[in-house]
CSV table of C-alpha atoms in Angstrom, one decimal:
chain,number,residue,atom,x,y,z
A,1417,UNK,CA,2.7,2.9,-10.7
A,1418,UNK,CA,6.4,3.5,-10.7
A,1419,UNK,CA,8.3,4.4,-13.9
A,1420,UNK,CA,10.9,1.8,-15.1
A,1421,UNK,CA,14.1,3.2,-16.7
A,1422,UNK,CA,16.7,0.6,-17.9
A,1423,UNK,CA,20.3,1.4,-18.4
A,1424,UNK,CA,22.7,-0.9,-20.3
A,1425,UNK,CA,25.5,-1.2,-22.7
A,1426,UNK,CA,26.0,-3.2,-25.9
A,1427,UNK,CA,29.7,-3.9,-25.5
A,1428,UNK,CA,31.0,-4.3,-22.0
A,1429,UNK,CA,29.5,-2.0,-19.3
A,1430,UNK,CA,31.3,1.4,-19.7
A,1431,UNK,CA,30.2,3.3,-16.7
A,1432,UNK,CA,26.6,2.1,-16.6
A,1433,UNK,CA,26.5,1.9,-12.8
A,1434,UNK,CA,28.1,5.3,-12.4
A,1435,UNK,CA,25.6,6.8,-14.9
A,1436,UNK,CA,22.7,5.2,-12.9
A,1437,UNK,CA,24.0,6.6,-9.7
A,1438,UNK,CA,24.6,10.1,-11.2
A,1439,UNK,CA,21.0,10.1,-12.6
A,1440,UNK,CA,19.6,9.1,-9.2
A,1441,UNK,CA,21.7,11.7,-7.4
A,1442,UNK,CA,20.7,14.5,-9.7
A,1443,UNK,CA,17.0,13.6,-9.8
A,1444,UNK,CA,14.9,16.7,-9.1
A,1445,UNK,CA,13.6,16.6,-5.5
A,1446,UNK,CA,10.1,17.7,-6.4
A,1447,UNK,CA,9.6,15.0,-9.1
A,1448,UNK,CA,7.5,11.9,-8.7
A,1449,UNK,CA,5.6,13.3,-5.7
A,1450,UNK,CA,8.8,13.8,-3.9
A,1451,UNK,CA,9.7,10.1,-3.9
A,1452,UNK,CA,13.4,9.5,-4.5
A,1453,UNK,CA,14.4,7.1,-7.3
A,1454,UNK,CA,15.9,3.7,-6.5
A,1455,UNK,CA,18.8,2.1,-8.4
A,1456,UNK,CA,18.3,-1.7,-8.8
A,1457,UNK,CA,21.4,-3.7,-9.7
A,1458,UNK,CA,19.9,-6.2,-12.2
A,1459,UNK,CA,22.8,-7.4,-14.3
A,1460,UNK,CA,23.4,-11.1,-14.8
A,1461,UNK,CA,27.0,-10.8,-13.7
A,1462,UNK,CA,26.0,-9.5,-10.3
A,1463,UNK,CA,26.5,-6.1,-8.6
A,1464,UNK,CA,29.4,-3.9,-7.7
A,1465,UNK,CA,27.9,-1.5,-5.1
A,1466,UNK,CA,28.0,-3.8,-2.1
A,1467,UNK,CA,31.8,-4.2,-2.5
A,1468,UNK,CA,32.3,-0.7,-3.6
A,1469,UNK,CA,30.8,0.8,-0.4
A,1470,UNK,CA,31.5,-2.1,2.0
A,1471,UNK,CA,27.8,-2.9,2.5
A,1472,UNK,CA,25.9,-6.2,2.9
A,1473,UNK,CA,24.0,-7.2,-0.3
A,1474,UNK,CA,21.0,-8.5,1.7
A,1475,UNK,CA,18.3,-7.4,1.8
A,1476,UNK,CA,18.7,-6.8,-1.9
A,1477,UNK,CA,18.0,-8.2,-5.3
A,1478,UNK,CA,18.0,-11.9,-4.4
A,1479,UNK,CA,15.5,-11.2,-1.6
A,1480,UNK,CA,13.2,-9.3,-4.0
A,1481,UNK,CA,13.4,-12.1,-6.6
A,1482,UNK,CA,12.7,-14.8,-4.0
A,1483,UNK,CA,9.2,-13.5,-3.2
A,1484,UNK,CA,8.1,-12.6,-6.8
A,1485,UNK,CA,5.6,-15.4,-7.0
A,1486,UNK,CA,4.0,-14.8,-3.6
A,1487,UNK,CA,0.5,-13.3,-3.4
A,1488,UNK,CA,1.8,-10.5,-1.2
A,1489,UNK,CA,5.5,-10.1,-2.3
A,1490,UNK,CA,6.1,-7.0,-0.1
A,1491,UNK,CA,7.6,-3.7,-1.0
A,1492,UNK,CA,10.6,-3.3,-3.3
A,1493,UNK,CA,11.6,-0.3,-1.1
A,1494,UNK,CA,12.1,-2.6,1.9
A,1495,UNK,CA,15.1,-4.1,0.1
A,1496,UNK,CA,16.7,-0.8,-0.7
A,1497,UNK,CA,19.9,0.4,1.0
A,1498,UNK,CA,21.0,4.0,1.6
A,1499,UNK,CA,24.4,4.5,-0.1
A,1500,UNK,CA,26.9,6.9,1.4
A,1501,UNK,CA,26.5,9.1,-1.7
A,1502,UNK,CA,22.9,9.8,-0.9
A,1503,UNK,CA,21.3,7.4,-3.3
A,1504,UNK,CA,18.9,4.5,-2.6
A,1505,UNK,CA,19.8,1.1,-4.2
A,1506,UNK,CA,18.8,-2.5,-4.2
A,1507,UNK,CA,22.1,-4.3,-4.1
A,1508,UNK,CA,23.1,-7.6,-5.8
A,1509,UNK,CA,26.0,-9.9,-4.9
A,1510,UNK,CA,28.9,-10.6,-7.2
A,1511,UNK,CA,28.6,-13.7,-9.4
A,1512,UNK,CA,26.5,-14.8,-12.3
A,1513,UNK,CA,24.6,-17.8,-11.1
A,1514,UNK,CA,22.1,-16.5,-8.5
A,1515,UNK,CA,21.8,-13.1,-10.2
A,1516,UNK,CA,20.9,-14.6,-13.6
A,1517,UNK,CA,18.0,-16.5,-12.0
A,1518,UNK,CA,16.9,-13.3,-10.1
A,1519,UNK,CA,16.9,-11.3,-13.4
A,1520,UNK,CA,14.9,-14.0,-15.0
A,1521,UNK,CA,12.3,-13.9,-12.2
A,1522,UNK,CA,12.1,-10.1,-12.3
A,1523,UNK,CA,11.6,-10.2,-16.0
A,1524,UNK,CA,8.3,-12.1,-15.7
A,1525,UNK,CA,4.9,-10.7,-14.9
A,1526,UNK,CA,5.3,-11.1,-11.2
A,1527,UNK,CA,8.6,-9.3,-11.3
A,1528,UNK,CA,7.1,-6.4,-13.1
A,1529,UNK,CA,4.4,-6.2,-10.5
A,1530,UNK,CA,7.0,-5.9,-7.7
A,1531,UNK,CA,9.1,-3.3,-9.6
A,1532,UNK,CA,6.2,-1.1,-10.6
A,1533,UNK,CA,4.2,-1.5,-7.4
A,1534,UNK,CA,0.6,-0.6,-7.0
A,1535,UNK,CA,-1.4,2.1,-8.7
A,1536,UNK,CA,-0.8,4.5,-5.8
A,1537,UNK,CA,3.0,4.0,-5.8
A,1538,UNK,CA,5.1,6.9,-7.2
A,1539,UNK,CA,8.7,7.1,-8.2
A,1540,UNK,CA,11.2,5.9,-10.7
A,1541,UNK,CA,13.2,2.6,-10.7
A,1542,UNK,CA,16.6,2.8,-12.5
A,1543,UNK,CA,17.4,-0.7,-13.6
A,1544,UNK,CA,21.2,-1.1,-13.9
A,1545,UNK,CA,21.4,-4.0,-16.5
A,1546,UNK,CA,25.1,-3.7,-17.2
A,1547,UNK,CA,25.9,-5.3,-20.5
A,1548,UNK,CA,22.7,-6.2,-22.3
A,1549,UNK,CA,22.2,-9.9,-22.7
A,1550,UNK,CA,19.5,-12.3,-23.7
A,1551,UNK,CA,18.7,-12.7,-20.0
A,1552,UNK,CA,18.0,-9.0,-19.5
A,1553,UNK,CA,15.7,-8.9,-22.6
A,1554,UNK,CA,12.4,-9.0,-20.7
A,1555,UNK,CA,13.5,-6.3,-18.2
A,1556,UNK,CA,14.6,-4.0,-20.9
A,1557,UNK,CA,11.4,-4.6,-23.0
A,1558,UNK,CA,9.3,-3.8,-19.9
A,1559,UNK,CA,11.0,-0.5,-19.3
A,1560,UNK,CA,9.4,2.8,-20.2
A,1561,UNK,CA,12.7,4.2,-21.2
A,1562,UNK,CA,16.0,2.6,-22.2
A,1563,UNK,CA,19.3,4.5,-21.8
A,1564,UNK,CA,22.1,3.0,-23.8
A,1565,UNK,CA,25.5,4.0,-22.3
A,1566,UNK,CA,28.5,4.1,-24.6
A,1567,UNK,CA,31.9,5.8,-24.5
A,1568,UNK,CA,32.4,8.7,-26.9
A,1569,UNK,CA,35.3,7.2,-28.9
A,1570,UNK,CA,34.9,6.0,-32.5
A,1571,UNK,CA,35.5,2.4,-31.5
A,1572,UNK,CA,32.7,2.4,-28.9
A,1573,UNK,CA,30.3,4.2,-31.2
A,1574,UNK,CA,31.0,1.7,-33.9
A,1575,UNK,CA,29.5,-1.0,-31.8
A,1576,UNK,CA,26.3,1.1,-31.5
A,1577,UNK,CA,26.4,1.8,-35.2
A,1578,UNK,CA,26.4,-2.0,-35.9
A,1579,UNK,CA,23.0,-2.1,-34.3
A,1580,UNK,CA,21.7,1.2,-35.5
A,1581,UNK,CA,19.0,-0.2,-37.7
A,1582,UNK,CA,17.5,-2.2,-34.8
A,1583,UNK,CA,18.0,0.6,-32.3
A,1584,UNK,CA,16.2,3.1,-34.5
A,1585,UNK,CA,12.9,1.2,-33.9
A,1586,UNK,CA,12.7,2.8,-30.5
A,1587,UNK,CA,13.6,6.3,-31.5
A,1588,UNK,CA,11.0,7.8,-29.1
A,1589,UNK,CA,12.0,5.9,-26.0
A,1590,UNK,CA,15.7,5.2,-26.6
A,1591,UNK,CA,18.4,7.6,-25.4
A,1592,UNK,CA,22.1,7.1,-26.3
A,1593,UNK,CA,24.1,8.4,-23.3
A,1594,UNK,CA,27.6,9.3,-24.6
A,1595,UNK,CA,29.9,9.1,-21.6
A,1596,UNK,CA,33.1,11.1,-21.5
A,1597,UNK,CA,34.9,12.9,-24.2
A,1598,UNK,CA,33.5,12.6,-27.7
A,1599,UNK,CA,35.0,14.2,-30.9
A,1600,UNK,CA,31.5,14.5,-32.4
A,1601,UNK,CA,28.6,16.8,-31.7
A,1602,UNK,CA,25.4,15.2,-30.4
A,1603,UNK,CA,23.7,16.1,-33.6
A,1604,UNK,CA,26.4,14.3,-35.6
A,1605,UNK,CA,26.1,11.2,-33.5
A,1606,UNK,CA,22.3,11.3,-33.8
A,1607,UNK,CA,22.4,11.6,-37.6
A,1608,UNK,CA,25.0,9.0,-38.1
A,1609,UNK,CA,23.5,6.4,-35.8
A,1610,UNK,CA,19.8,7.3,-36.5
A,1611,UNK,CA,19.1,7.7,-32.8
A,1612,UNK,CA,16.9,10.6,-32.1
A,1613,UNK,CA,17.9,11.2,-28.4
A,1614,UNK,CA,21.6,11.6,-27.7
A,1615,UNK,CA,22.6,12.9,-24.2
A,1616,UNK,CA,26.3,13.7,-23.5
A,1617,UNK,CA,27.4,12.8,-20.0
A,1618,UNK,CA,30.7,14.6,-19.3
A,1619,UNK,CA,33.2,12.6,-17.2
A,1620,UNK,CA,33.7,14.7,-14.1
A,1621,UNK,CA,36.5,13.0,-12.2
A,1622,UNK,CA,35.6,14.3,-8.7
A,1623,UNK,CA,31.9,13.2,-9.0
A,1624,UNK,CA,32.9,9.9,-10.6
A,1625,UNK,CA,35.3,9.2,-7.7
A,1626,UNK,CA,32.6,9.8,-5.2
A,1627,UNK,CA,30.1,7.6,-7.1
A,1628,UNK,CA,32.9,5.0,-7.5
A,1629,UNK,CA,33.6,4.9,-3.8
A,1630,UNK,CA,37.2,6.0,-4.0
A,1631,UNK,CA,36.4,9.4,-2.6
A,1632,UNK,CA,34.3,10.0,0.5
A,1633,UNK,CA,31.4,12.4,0.2
A,1634,UNK,CA,27.8,12.9,-0.5
A,1635,UNK,CA,26.6,14.5,-3.7
A,1636,UNK,CA,24.4,17.4,-2.5
A,1637,UNK,CA,22.0,19.3,-4.8
A,1638,UNK,CA,24.2,22.4,-4.6
A,1639,UNK,CA,27.0,20.4,-6.1
A,1640,UNK,CA,25.1,20.5,-9.4
A,1641,UNK,CA,26.6,24.0,-10.0
A,1642,UNK,CA,30.1,22.7,-10.3
A,1643,UNK,CA,29.7,19.1,-11.4
A,1644,UNK,CA,29.4,18.8,-15.2
A,1645,UNK,CA,28.4,15.1,-14.8
A,1646,UNK,CA,25.5,15.9,-12.4
A,1647,UNK,CA,24.4,18.9,-14.4
A,1648,UNK,CA,24.1,16.7,-17.5
A,1649,UNK,CA,22.4,14.0,-15.5
A,1650,UNK,CA,19.9,16.6,-14.1
A,1651,UNK,CA,19.0,17.7,-17.7
A,1652,UNK,CA,18.5,14.0,-18.7
A,1653,UNK,CA,16.4,13.3,-15.6
A,1654,UNK,CA,14.2,16.3,-16.5
A,1655,UNK,CA,13.6,15.0,-20.0
A,1656,UNK,CA,12.8,11.5,-18.7
A,1657,UNK,CA,10.3,12.9,-16.2
A,1658,UNK,CA,8.6,15.1,-18.9
A,1659,UNK,CA,8.4,12.2,-21.4
A,1660,UNK,CA,6.8,10.0,-18.7
A,1661,UNK,CA,3.9,12.3,-17.9
A,1662,UNK,CA,1.7,10.5,-20.4
A,1663,UNK,CA,2.0,7.2,-18.5
A,1664,UNK,CA,4.0,4.0,-18.8
A,1665,UNK,CA,4.6,2.3,-22.1
A,1666,UNK,CA,6.5,-0.8,-23.1
A,1667,UNK,CA,9.9,-0.3,-24.7
A,1668,UNK,CA,9.8,-3.5,-26.7
A,1669,UNK,CA,11.9,-2.1,-29.5
A,1670,UNK,CA,15.0,-3.7,-28.0
A,1671,UNK,CA,13.8,-7.2,-28.7
A,1672,UNK,CA,15.9,-7.6,-31.9
A,1673,UNK,CA,18.9,-5.9,-30.4
A,1674,UNK,CA,19.0,-8.4,-27.5
A,1675,UNK,CA,18.2,-11.5,-29.6
A,1676,UNK,CA,20.6,-14.4,-29.7
A,1677,UNK,CA,21.7,-13.2,-33.1
A,1678,UNK,CA,22.6,-9.7,-31.9
A,1679,UNK,CA,24.1,-10.4,-28.4
A,1680,UNK,CA,27.1,-12.7,-27.8
């Protein structure tokens, strides 16, 4: 079955989509039996990639959600689009209404079946949840790994610190991805926030522009030598692959973080 990796942010969505794309672009080619990862836009406010790369959003998230309850829902990969940057993604339209319902459907048992596939299916699904909300709770809880994306400034880390006691419940399967410049060493952030896994993701302007659609290009493997963002993403991907060798497990430690009390 496929591995589920959820990416989200507590306050806003500071580069969650860019981080997901970077992780997919840097994913080792020989991992998962050679099956490339797929980014799924699964935030309740809709997706950005269709508009970013001037692509249709169908087939995409809404099509996948529409067949969740069917006996033979079909393949998730059939709804994936090849992005110009060399990454596969299941796209979502802009707008909260339809996407909120799609996220709800995918968070159920039928949705997990579609996302994970059959026993013979290999690969990793990167769920781009954007800002974590009560609606994305089930998807995040079903994931094998949760990557919490935050900027490296004191203000952004303070939002994470406010939830540190809850986040610490998932020390083994939670990674804090610190995006951009940070005045603190990863070990300092880890100790202060009581989060075992802290992964710096340097903000490389050229790679970020390509992933953001403002610069044309395809991120090739050889680019890892010069892109600090992709090098860091490659290291993170390696750790996620290694930690997933023991099989899938439920990351239900974010239940309290995404409760009505914690998320506004």
